[in-house]
Amino acid sequence: MAEKGAAAMVSAEEFLAYYLGWAAPARRAYAAGAAVRLPAAAATSGRVVVCGMGGSGAAGDYVETLSRTYGGSAVTVVKGPRVPAWAGPGDLVVAVSFSGNTRETLECAAQALSMGAGLVAVTTGGRLAELARRWGSQLIVVGEAPAPRAGWPQLFYSIAGMLQANGLLSLPVWDVEESLGLLEAERGRIEEEARRLAEWLVEASRVQIVAAEPLYPAAVRLRSELAENSKLASAASMLPEAGHNELEAWAALGGSIDMLVLDPGVEPWSSLLREAVGLVGPRRLYRVEAFGETLLQKLVWLTWLAGVASVKAAVMRGVDPYGLSAVKGFRRVVEAATPWGSGEPRAPSA
Ligand code: PA5
């Protein structure tokens, strides 16, 4: 399916087809990111800040977890309008906005510039592309998708490729290739698994997603996909941390919560998840075992599953997976109520 302009109306069938066809935009984005050569002075500190909101900000969560696991820069994820006060020359700020018009992210980009940090803008266009060109900053223009959240492969793979090619993320090339191969080869498997998960979701209430800690970015992504596409509320947590606090409340609620477990299928995670579920005794349980050999592949698989299952669940619930009204309303509130994103470089305010 051809990639579409973000403003076009998209049917549920087209939206689903786009998610199922992630392989092609993922491969293009990886090649584009890997071709970027940052100026030598852009990232000498070993610190990278990834700024973005919603479907765009999600890319930062993955990069942060992968860098901690595989090695690379110290990554800080910002989902708001403020670049950390410590950022400056030698640090790299990656401003990610699919539309290019998200005020919080525009604000971060302007701050990065005024603080003397290196800036890479990742976007389909909009104001962010305009400003990056005007400022002479590095710009990665990614391919269109029906909606920012459906453009996860464009954003994630272009950033991962760019960081990897510039020595800021130690992802093995073969592993990235395997993850791309998985998107190409496993459409049948993802459709089947997504259908089963969607059937569970439409009967679910008080959904608590629990992931093993390395898979937490996918749990957060699933929560957001269920919110935006399926219009379903859920919460996302990780073990072992939740076992030291939230577990107490889940056990007290016990029979009234539905647990959705993201299991990497390796120890000690599978045992910890199983035992935690045993301590809660949820009303219903759904366990997803991540497909793939490595953390990268498992994260890509679960993210794909989240997208496809959330669209299927929307269709089963009779809601439109593409349209957003409250999120758009909130974007207007931010525009009216804050000075963020004026486009002029300035230091962060308290
Ligand atoms: O997927 C969506 O539509 C949202 O989560 C957006 O990503 C969010 O509102 C931020 O917009 P953008 O990704 O264009 O910066």
mmCIF file of C-alpha atoms and ligand atoms in Angstrom:
data_model
loop_
_atom_site.group_PDB
_atom_site.id
_atom_site.type_symbol
_atom_site.label_atom_id
_atom_site.label_comp_id
_atom_site.label_asym_id
_atom_site.label_seq_id
_atom_site.Cartn_x
_atom_site.Cartn_y
_atom_site.Cartn_z
ATOM 1 C CA MET A 1 0.000 0.000 0.000
ATOM 2 C CA ALA A 2 1.267 3.482 -0.848
ATOM 3 C CA GLU A 3 2.197 5.663 2.087
ATOM 4 C CA LYS A 4 -0.442 8.306 2.618
ATOM 5 C CA GLY A 5 -0.498 11.920 3.678
ATOM 6 C CA ALA A 6 -1.241 12.239 7.395
ATOM 7 C CA ALA A 7 -4.233 14.500 6.731
ATOM 8 C CA ALA A 8 -6.135 12.023 4.522
ATOM 9 C CA MET A 9 -9.123 10.117 5.929
ATOM 10 C CA VAL A 10 -8.191 6.496 6.304
ATOM 11 C CA SER A 11 -10.525 3.506 6.621
ATOM 12 C CA ALA A 12 -9.919 0.832 9.254
ATOM 13 C CA GLU A 13 -8.985 -1.615 6.490
ATOM 14 C CA GLU A 14 -6.394 0.757 5.028
ATOM 15 C CA PHE A 15 -5.048 1.527 8.472
ATOM 16 C CA LEU A 16 -4.663 -2.183 9.244
ATOM 17 C CA ALA A 17 -3.017 -2.813 5.868
ATOM 18 C CA TYR A 18 -0.497 -0.091 6.618
ATOM 19 C CA TYR A 19 0.484 -1.686 9.927
ATOM 20 C CA LEU A 20 0.766 -5.085 8.270
ATOM 21 C CA GLY A 21 3.089 -3.619 5.652
ATOM 22 C CA TRP A 22 5.613 -2.118 8.082
ATOM 23 C CA ALA A 23 8.521 -3.999 6.479
ATOM 24 C CA ALA A 24 8.988 -1.616 3.542
ATOM 25 C CA PRO A 25 8.979 1.712 5.435
ATOM 26 C CA ALA A 26 11.180 0.141 8.137
ATOM 27 C CA ARG A 27 13.821 -0.876 5.612
ATOM 28 C CA ARG A 28 13.796 2.496 3.882
ATOM 29 C CA ALA A 29 14.051 4.336 7.192
ATOM 30 C CA TYR A 30 16.966 2.222 8.381
ATOM 31 C CA ALA A 31 18.883 2.893 5.166
ATOM 32 C CA ALA A 32 18.189 6.630 5.399
ATOM 33 C CA GLY A 33 19.264 6.809 9.058
ATOM 34 C CA ALA A 34 22.415 4.767 8.436
ATOM 35 C CA ALA A 35 23.445 7.181 5.660
ATOM 36 C CA VAL A 36 23.537 10.165 8.042
ATOM 37 C CA ARG A 37 27.001 11.325 9.098
ATOM 38 C CA LEU A 38 26.933 13.681 12.043
ATOM 39 C CA PRO A 39 29.518 16.442 12.296
ATOM 40 C CA ALA A 40 32.403 15.331 14.532
ATOM 41 C CA ALA A 41 31.527 17.897 17.224
ATOM 42 C CA ALA A 42 27.843 16.939 17.376
ATOM 43 C CA ALA A 43 28.028 14.108 19.895
ATOM 44 C CA THR A 44 31.312 13.943 21.742
ATOM 45 C CA SER A 45 29.943 13.654 25.307
ATOM 46 C CA GLY A 46 28.307 10.256 24.834
ATOM 47 C CA ARG A 47 24.975 11.770 25.888
ATOM 48 C CA VAL A 48 21.900 11.718 23.686
ATOM 49 C CA VAL A 49 18.537 13.282 24.482
ATOM 50 C CA VAL A 50 15.518 12.077 22.499
ATOM 51 C CA CYS A 51 12.558 14.487 22.641
ATOM 52 C CA GLY A 52 9.089 13.716 21.294
ATOM 53 C CA MET A 53 5.459 13.195 22.251
ATOM 54 C CA GLY A 54 3.031 10.322 21.780
ATOM 55 C CA GLY A 55 3.759 8.083 18.818
ATOM 56 C CA SER A 56 6.928 10.043 18.065
ATOM 57 C CA GLY A 57 8.246 10.080 21.618
ATOM 58 C CA ALA A 58 7.873 6.297 21.749
ATOM 59 C CA ALA A 59 10.982 5.923 19.582
ATOM 60 C CA GLY A 60 13.055 7.353 22.433
ATOM 61 C CA ASP A 61 11.924 4.632 24.858
ATOM 62 C CA TYR A 62 13.253 1.918 22.553
ATOM 63 C CA VAL A 63 16.556 3.654 21.902
ATOM 64 C CA GLU A 64 17.081 4.150 25.638
ATOM 65 C CA THR A 65 16.419 0.499 26.495
ATOM 66 C CA LEU A 66 18.504 -0.786 23.583
ATOM 67 C CA SER A 67 21.437 1.440 24.476
ATOM 68 C CA ARG A 68 21.345 0.200 28.065
ATOM 69 C CA THR A 69 21.273 -3.415 26.851
ATOM 70 C CA TYR A 70 23.575 -3.427 23.823
ATOM 71 C CA GLY A 71 25.793 -0.496 24.781
ATOM 72 C CA GLY A 72 26.072 3.009 23.410
ATOM 73 C CA SER A 73 25.277 6.517 24.583
ATOM 74 C CA ALA A 74 23.599 7.487 27.811
ATOM 75 C CA VAL A 75 20.113 8.200 26.467
ATOM 76 C CA THR A 76 17.640 10.510 28.196
ATOM 77 C CA VAL A 77 14.047 10.476 26.969
ATOM 78 C CA VAL A 78 12.056 13.725 27.156
ATOM 79 C CA LYS A 79 8.288 13.672 26.719
ATOM 80 C CA GLY A 80 7.595 17.295 27.365
ATOM 81 C CA PRO A 81 8.861 20.772 26.503
ATOM 82 C CA ARG A 82 12.112 20.872 28.489
ATOM 83 C CA VAL A 83 15.561 19.722 27.456
ATOM 84 C CA PRO A 84 17.584 18.768 30.579
ATOM 85 C CA ALA A 85 19.499 21.717 32.041
ATOM 86 C CA TRP A 86 22.797 19.801 31.777
ATOM 87 C CA ALA A 87 22.618 19.585 27.974
ATOM 88 C CA GLY A 88 25.111 21.650 26.014
ATOM 89 C CA PRO A 89 27.964 21.485 23.505
ATOM 90 C CA GLY A 90 28.956 17.894 22.755
ATOM 91 C CA ASP A 91 25.501 16.522 23.583
ATOM 92 C CA LEU A 92 23.115 15.426 20.861
ATOM 93 C CA VAL A 93 19.413 16.266 20.973
ATOM 94 C CA VAL A 94 17.158 14.287 18.630
ATOM 95 C CA ALA A 95 13.831 16.114 18.182
ATOM 96 C CA VAL A 96 11.222 13.680 16.834
ATOM 97 C CA SER A 97 7.851 14.808 15.572
ATOM 98 C CA PHE A 98 6.077 12.915 12.840
ATOM 99 C CA SER A 99 3.935 15.890 11.808
ATOM 100 C CA GLY A 100 6.673 18.378 12.636
ATOM 101 C CA ASN A 101 4.105 20.581 14.353
ATOM 102 C CA THR A 102 4.031 19.385 17.960
ATOM 103 C CA ARG A 103 4.661 22.362 20.217
ATOM 104 C CA GLU A 104 6.462 20.516 23.003
ATOM 105 C CA THR A 105 8.964 19.062 20.529
ATOM 106 C CA LEU A 106 9.467 22.351 18.686
ATOM 107 C CA GLU A 107 10.211 23.908 22.058
ATOM 108 C CA CYS A 108 12.860 21.256 22.790
ATOM 109 C CA ALA A 109 14.469 21.775 19.395
ATOM 110 C CA ALA A 110 14.728 25.520 19.986
ATOM 111 C CA GLN A 111 16.158 24.971 23.458
ATOM 112 C CA ALA A 112 18.750 22.506 22.165
ATOM 113 C CA LEU A 113 19.954 25.121 19.738
ATOM 114 C CA SER A 114 20.171 27.887 22.328
ATOM 115 C CA MET A 115 22.068 25.566 24.690
ATOM 116 C CA GLY A 116 24.662 24.807 22.035
ATOM 117 C CA ALA A 117 23.791 21.108 21.754
ATOM 118 C CA GLY A 118 23.881 19.270 18.428
ATOM 119 C CA LEU A 119 20.397 18.913 16.944
ATOM 120 C CA VAL A 120 18.927 16.266 14.662
ATOM 121 C CA ALA A 121 15.306 16.797 13.603
ATOM 122 C CA VAL A 122 13.365 13.677 12.580
ATOM 123 C CA THR A 123 10.049 14.413 10.893
ATOM 124 C CA THR A 124 7.904 14.145 7.790
ATOM 125 C CA GLY A 125 8.042 17.933 7.375
ATOM 126 C CA GLY A 126 6.012 20.712 9.019
ATOM 127 C CA ARG A 127 7.484 23.457 11.128
ATOM 128 C CA LEU A 128 10.261 21.269 12.525
ATOM 129 C CA ALA A 129 11.674 20.635 9.049
ATOM 130 C CA GLU A 130 11.357 24.336 8.239
ATOM 131 C CA LEU A 131 13.233 25.359 11.385
ATOM 132 C CA ALA A 132 15.942 22.709 11.002
ATOM 133 C CA ARG A 133 16.600 23.987 7.480
ATOM 134 C CA ARG A 134 16.649 27.588 8.635
ATOM 135 C CA TRP A 135 19.017 26.752 11.497
ATOM 136 C CA GLY A 136 21.265 24.569 9.331
ATOM 137 C CA SER A 137 20.626 21.592 11.637
ATOM 138 C CA GLN A 138 20.726 17.953 10.612
ATOM 139 C CA LEU A 139 17.367 16.877 9.215
ATOM 140 C CA ILE A 140 16.044 13.365 8.595
ATOM 141 C CA VAL A 141 12.852 13.486 6.545
ATOM 142 C CA VAL A 142 10.927 10.240 7.009
ATOM 143 C CA GLY A 143 8.191 8.772 4.778
ATOM 144 C CA GLU A 144 4.519 9.538 5.415
ATOM 145 C CA ALA A 145 2.145 7.164 7.204
ATOM 146 C CA PRO A 146 -1.591 7.378 7.908
ATOM 147 C CA ALA A 147 -0.860 8.614 11.464
ATOM 148 C CA PRO A 148 2.225 9.267 13.601
ATOM 149 C CA ARG A 149 1.765 6.117 15.695
ATOM 150 C CA ALA A 150 1.543 3.988 12.551
ATOM 151 C CA GLY A 151 4.849 5.521 11.460
ATOM 152 C CA TRP A 152 6.793 3.868 14.298
ATOM 153 C CA PRO A 153 9.125 1.995 11.890
ATOM 154 C CA GLN A 154 10.040 5.228 10.100
ATOM 155 C CA LEU A 155 10.932 6.933 13.354
ATOM 156 C CA PHE A 156 12.550 4.080 15.241
ATOM 157 C CA TYR A 157 14.620 2.647 12.407
ATOM 158 C CA SER A 158 15.854 5.994 11.116
ATOM 159 C CA ILE A 159 17.001 7.060 14.596
ATOM 160 C CA ALA A 160 18.506 3.655 15.382
ATOM 161 C CA GLY A 161 20.325 3.620 12.021
ATOM 162 C CA MET A 162 21.639 7.153 12.517
ATOM 163 C CA LEU A 163 22.889 6.456 16.062
ATOM 164 C CA GLN A 164 24.375 3.106 15.054
ATOM 165 C CA ALA A 165 26.202 4.568 12.028
ATOM 166 C CA ASN A 166 27.707 7.311 14.174
ATOM 167 C CA GLY A 167 28.944 5.052 16.958
ATOM 168 C CA LEU A 168 26.259 6.117 19.434
ATOM 169 C CA LEU A 169 24.337 2.823 19.631
ATOM 170 C CA SER A 170 26.044 -0.583 19.524
ATOM 171 C CA LEU A 171 23.340 -2.544 17.744
ATOM 172 C CA PRO A 172 24.782 -5.370 15.607
ATOM 173 C CA VAL A 173 23.865 -4.911 11.938
ATOM 174 C CA TRP A 174 22.855 -8.596 11.638
ATOM 175 C CA ASP A 175 20.367 -8.122 14.484
ATOM 176 C CA VAL A 176 18.750 -5.129 12.791
ATOM 177 C CA GLU A 177 18.609 -7.151 9.566
ATOM 178 C CA GLU A 178 16.906 -10.039 11.386
ATOM 179 C CA SER A 179 14.349 -7.645 12.853
ATOM 180 C CA LEU A 180 13.594 -6.290 9.374
ATOM 181 C CA GLY A 181 13.377 -9.856 8.056
ATOM 182 C CA LEU A 182 10.838 -10.645 10.745
ATOM 183 C CA LEU A 183 8.585 -7.802 9.531
ATOM 184 C CA GLU A 184 8.912 -9.192 6.004
ATOM 185 C CA ALA A 185 8.358 -12.870 6.771
ATOM 186 C CA GLU A 186 5.869 -13.047 9.626
ATOM 187 C CA ARG A 187 2.721 -11.304 8.417
ATOM 188 C CA GLY A 188 0.665 -14.477 8.749
ATOM 189 C CA ARG A 189 1.860 -15.098 12.283
ATOM 190 C CA ILE A 190 1.256 -11.503 13.400
ATOM 191 C CA GLU A 191 -2.282 -11.481 11.957
ATOM 192 C CA GLU A 192 -3.173 -14.673 13.769
ATOM 193 C CA GLU A 193 -1.671 -13.641 17.089
ATOM 194 C CA ALA A 194 -3.183 -10.158 16.837
ATOM 195 C CA ARG A 195 -6.638 -11.607 16.173
ATOM 196 C CA ARG A 196 -6.431 -13.774 19.313
ATOM 197 C CA LEU A 197 -5.235 -10.844 21.419
ATOM 198 C CA ALA A 198 -7.925 -8.526 20.020
ATOM 199 C CA GLU A 199 -10.619 -11.097 20.864
ATOM 200 C CA TRP A 200 -9.351 -11.155 24.443
ATOM 201 C CA LEU A 201 -9.186 -7.359 24.586
ATOM 202 C CA VAL A 202 -12.780 -6.767 23.540
ATOM 203 C CA GLU A 203 -13.979 -8.753 26.568
ATOM 204 C CA ALA A 204 -11.468 -7.128 28.922
ATOM 205 C CA SER A 205 -11.884 -4.499 31.615
ATOM 206 C CA ARG A 206 -9.330 -2.845 33.928
ATOM 207 C CA VAL A 207 -6.483 -4.046 31.743
ATOM 208 C CA GLN A 208 -3.140 -4.114 33.510
ATOM 209 C CA ILE A 209 -0.219 -4.724 31.147
ATOM 210 C CA VAL A 210 2.823 -6.168 32.907
ATOM 211 C CA ALA A 211 6.134 -6.610 31.112
ATOM 212 C CA ALA A 212 9.532 -7.930 32.035
ATOM 213 C CA GLU A 213 11.699 -4.831 32.460
ATOM 214 C CA PRO A 214 13.582 -5.063 29.108
ATOM 215 C CA LEU A 215 10.239 -5.192 27.275
ATOM 216 C CA TYR A 216 8.771 -2.161 29.048
ATOM 217 C CA PRO A 217 8.903 0.125 25.964
ATOM 218 C CA ALA A 218 6.572 -2.320 24.214
ATOM 219 C CA ALA A 219 4.199 -2.308 27.208
ATOM 220 C CA VAL A 220 4.001 1.484 27.071
ATOM 221 C CA ARG A 221 3.508 1.333 23.323
ATOM 222 C CA LEU A 222 0.710 -1.232 23.693
ATOM 223 C CA ARG A 223 -1.035 0.978 26.276
ATOM 224 C CA SER A 224 -0.828 3.956 23.890
ATOM 225 C CA GLU A 225 -1.976 1.977 20.847
ATOM 226 C CA LEU A 226 -4.957 0.647 22.815
ATOM 227 C CA ALA A 227 -5.790 4.209 23.879
ATOM 228 C CA GLU A 228 -5.511 5.859 20.473
ATOM 229 C CA ASN A 229 -6.600 3.080 18.127
ATOM 230 C CA SER A 230 -8.983 0.954 20.232
ATOM 231 C CA LYS A 231 -10.160 3.770 22.546
ATOM 232 C CA LEU A 232 -9.450 1.393 25.474
ATOM 233 C CA ALA A 233 -7.895 2.458 28.786
ATOM 234 C CA SER A 234 -5.138 0.303 30.272
ATOM 235 C CA ALA A 235 -2.096 0.686 32.507
ATOM 236 C CA ALA A 236 1.478 -0.448 31.848
ATOM 237 C CA SER A 237 3.983 -1.621 34.459
ATOM 238 C CA MET A 238 7.152 -3.657 34.638
ATOM 239 C CA LEU A 239 8.661 -6.308 36.844
ATOM 240 C CA PRO A 240 10.587 -6.397 39.082
ATOM 241 C CA GLU A 241 9.695 -2.794 40.077
ATOM 242 C CA ALA A 242 5.922 -3.354 40.241
ATOM 243 C CA GLY A 243 6.557 -6.324 42.515
ATOM 244 C CA HIS A 244 7.793 -3.862 45.122
ATOM 245 C CA ASN A 245 4.680 -1.681 45.177
ATOM 246 C CA GLU A 246 1.820 -2.003 42.640
ATOM 247 C CA LEU A 247 1.536 -5.740 43.174
ATOM 248 C CA GLU A 248 -0.021 -5.087 46.575
ATOM 249 C CA ALA A 249 -2.930 -3.176 45.018
ATOM 250 C CA TRP A 250 -3.370 -5.695 42.200
ATOM 251 C CA ALA A 251 -3.564 -8.504 44.771
ATOM 252 C CA ALA A 252 -6.188 -6.533 46.713
ATOM 253 C CA LEU A 253 -8.230 -6.035 43.509
ATOM 254 C CA GLY A 254 -7.461 -9.567 42.394
ATOM 255 C CA GLY A 255 -10.580 -10.930 40.774
ATOM 256 C CA SER A 256 -11.523 -7.634 39.153
ATOM 257 C CA ILE A 257 -8.463 -6.961 36.988
ATOM 258 C CA ASP A 258 -7.459 -8.469 33.655
ATOM 259 C CA MET A 259 -3.722 -8.996 33.257
ATOM 260 C CA LEU A 260 -1.873 -8.910 29.961
ATOM 261 C CA VAL A 261 1.639 -10.256 30.396
ATOM 262 C CA LEU A 262 4.526 -9.525 27.985
ATOM 263 C CA ASP A 263 6.998 -12.342 28.484
ATOM 264 C CA PRO A 264 10.362 -12.552 26.695
ATOM 265 C CA GLY A 265 10.265 -16.328 27.146
ATOM 266 C CA VAL A 266 13.582 -16.439 29.006
ATOM 267 C CA GLU A 267 14.497 -16.874 32.651
ATOM 268 C CA PRO A 268 14.298 -15.451 35.201
ATOM 269 C CA TRP A 269 11.619 -13.278 33.574
ATOM 270 C CA SER A 270 9.093 -16.006 32.769
ATOM 271 C CA SER A 271 9.174 -17.329 36.337
ATOM 272 C CA LEU A 272 8.941 -13.863 37.881
ATOM 273 C CA LEU A 273 5.945 -13.003 35.705
ATOM 274 C CA ARG A 274 4.222 -16.328 36.411
ATOM 275 C CA GLU A 275 4.724 -16.038 40.176
ATOM 276 C CA ALA A 276 3.577 -12.400 40.239
ATOM 277 C CA VAL A 277 0.384 -13.375 38.408
ATOM 278 C CA GLY A 278 -0.087 -16.164 40.961
ATOM 279 C CA LEU A 279 0.119 -13.636 43.804
ATOM 280 C CA VAL A 280 -2.582 -11.475 42.164
ATOM 281 C CA GLY A 281 -5.105 -14.029 40.939
ATOM 282 C CA PRO A 282 -6.518 -11.826 38.139
ATOM 283 C CA ARG A 283 -10.012 -12.222 36.685
ATOM 284 C CA ARG A 284 -8.528 -13.046 33.286
ATOM 285 C CA LEU A 285 -4.990 -13.560 32.058
ATOM 286 C CA TYR A 286 -3.434 -13.255 28.601
ATOM 287 C CA ARG A 287 0.226 -14.093 28.121
ATOM 288 C CA VAL A 288 2.121 -12.955 25.039
ATOM 289 C CA GLU A 289 5.467 -14.608 24.474
ATOM 290 C CA ALA A 290 7.654 -12.316 22.399
ATOM 291 C CA PHE A 291 8.767 -13.795 19.090
ATOM 292 C CA GLY A 292 12.401 -13.485 17.978
ATOM 293 C CA GLU A 293 15.864 -14.330 19.234
ATOM 294 C CA THR A 294 17.152 -11.055 20.647
ATOM 295 C CA LEU A 295 15.813 -8.121 22.620
ATOM 296 C CA LEU A 296 15.635 -5.942 19.502
ATOM 297 C CA GLN A 297 13.658 -8.578 17.589
ATOM 298 C CA LYS A 298 11.315 -9.201 20.528
ATOM 299 C CA LEU A 299 10.644 -5.473 20.916
ATOM 300 C CA VAL A 300 9.942 -5.072 17.202
ATOM 301 C CA TRP A 301 7.627 -8.080 17.271
ATOM 302 C CA LEU A 302 5.652 -6.829 20.285
ATOM 303 C CA THR A 303 5.378 -3.319 18.847
ATOM 304 C CA TRP A 304 4.012 -4.724 15.604
ATOM 305 C CA LEU A 305 1.603 -6.905 17.547
ATOM 306 C CA ALA A 306 0.439 -3.901 19.587
ATOM 307 C CA GLY A 307 -0.346 -1.925 16.447
ATOM 308 C CA VAL A 308 -2.129 -4.693 14.549
ATOM 309 C CA ALA A 309 -4.073 -5.995 17.579
ATOM 310 C CA SER A 310 -5.175 -2.485 18.566
ATOM 311 C CA VAL A 311 -6.650 -1.842 15.103
ATOM 312 C CA LYS A 312 -8.352 -5.250 15.060
ATOM 313 C CA ALA A 313 -9.769 -4.603 18.555
ATOM 314 C CA ALA A 314 -11.102 -1.228 17.362
ATOM 315 C CA VAL A 315 -12.890 -2.905 14.461
ATOM 316 C CA MET A 316 -14.372 -5.567 16.777
ATOM 317 C CA ARG A 317 -15.551 -2.821 19.158
ATOM 318 C CA GLY A 318 -17.042 -0.787 16.314
ATOM 319 C CA VAL A 319 -14.838 2.279 16.878
ATOM 320 C CA ASP A 320 -12.723 4.205 14.373
ATOM 321 C CA PRO A 321 -9.027 3.367 14.939
ATOM 322 C CA TYR A 322 -7.769 6.276 12.867
ATOM 323 C CA GLY A 323 -9.666 9.311 14.162
ATOM 324 C CA LEU A 324 -8.628 11.184 17.306
ATOM 325 C CA SER A 325 -10.705 13.936 18.874
ATOM 326 C CA ALA A 326 -9.552 14.398 22.490
ATOM 327 C CA VAL A 327 -5.852 14.271 21.515
ATOM 328 C CA LYS A 328 -6.452 16.896 18.830
ATOM 329 C CA GLY A 329 -8.387 18.981 21.356
ATOM 330 C CA PHE A 330 -5.479 18.804 23.776
ATOM 331 C CA ARG A 331 -3.012 19.877 21.083
ATOM 332 C CA ARG A 332 -5.145 23.005 20.574
ATOM 333 C CA VAL A 333 -5.125 23.636 24.329
ATOM 334 C CA VAL A 334 -1.313 23.474 24.364
ATOM 335 C CA GLU A 335 -1.159 25.897 21.435
ATOM 336 C CA ALA A 336 -3.494 28.355 23.122
ATOM 337 C CA ALA A 337 -2.231 28.060 26.690
ATOM 338 C CA THR A 338 1.560 27.904 26.337
ATOM 339 C CA PRO A 339 4.309 29.832 24.586
ATOM 340 C CA TRP A 340 5.982 26.559 23.543
ATOM 341 C CA GLY A 341 7.228 26.113 20.052
ATOM 342 C CA SER A 342 7.479 29.723 18.919
ATOM 343 C CA GLY A 343 10.498 28.522 16.951
ATOM 344 C CA GLU A 344 12.980 30.971 18.384
ATOM 345 C CA PRO A 345 15.999 29.499 20.185
ATOM 346 C CA ARG A 346 15.751 30.170 23.923
ATOM 347 C CA ALA A 347 16.776 28.629 27.203
ATOM 348 C CA PRO A 348 14.367 26.363 29.102
ATOM 349 C CA SER A 349 12.136 28.009 31.690
ATOM 350 C CA ALA A 350 11.453 26.519 35.108
HETATM 351 O O1 PA5 B 1 -0.001 8.957 17.143
HETATM 352 C C1 PA5 B 1 -0.456 10.072 17.325
HETATM 353 O O2 PA5 B 1 -1.232 10.588 16.520
HETATM 354 C C2 PA5 B 1 0.002 10.908 18.515
HETATM 355 O O3 PA5 B 1 0.434 10.093 19.569
HETATM 356 C C3 PA5 B 1 1.124 11.845 18.066
HETATM 357 O O4 PA5 B 1 2.296 11.112 17.835
HETATM 358 C C4 PA5 B 1 1.394 12.957 19.093
HETATM 359 O O5 PA5 B 1 0.261 13.782 19.236
HETATM 360 C C5 PA5 B 1 2.585 13.820 18.698
HETATM 361 O O6 PA5 B 1 2.466 14.256 17.374
HETATM 362 P P1 PA5 B 1 3.708 14.110 16.380
HETATM 363 O O7 PA5 B 1 4.043 12.658 16.393
HETATM 364 O O8 PA5 B 1 3.232 14.594 15.072
HETATM 365 O O9 PA5 B 1 4.786 14.948 16.966
#
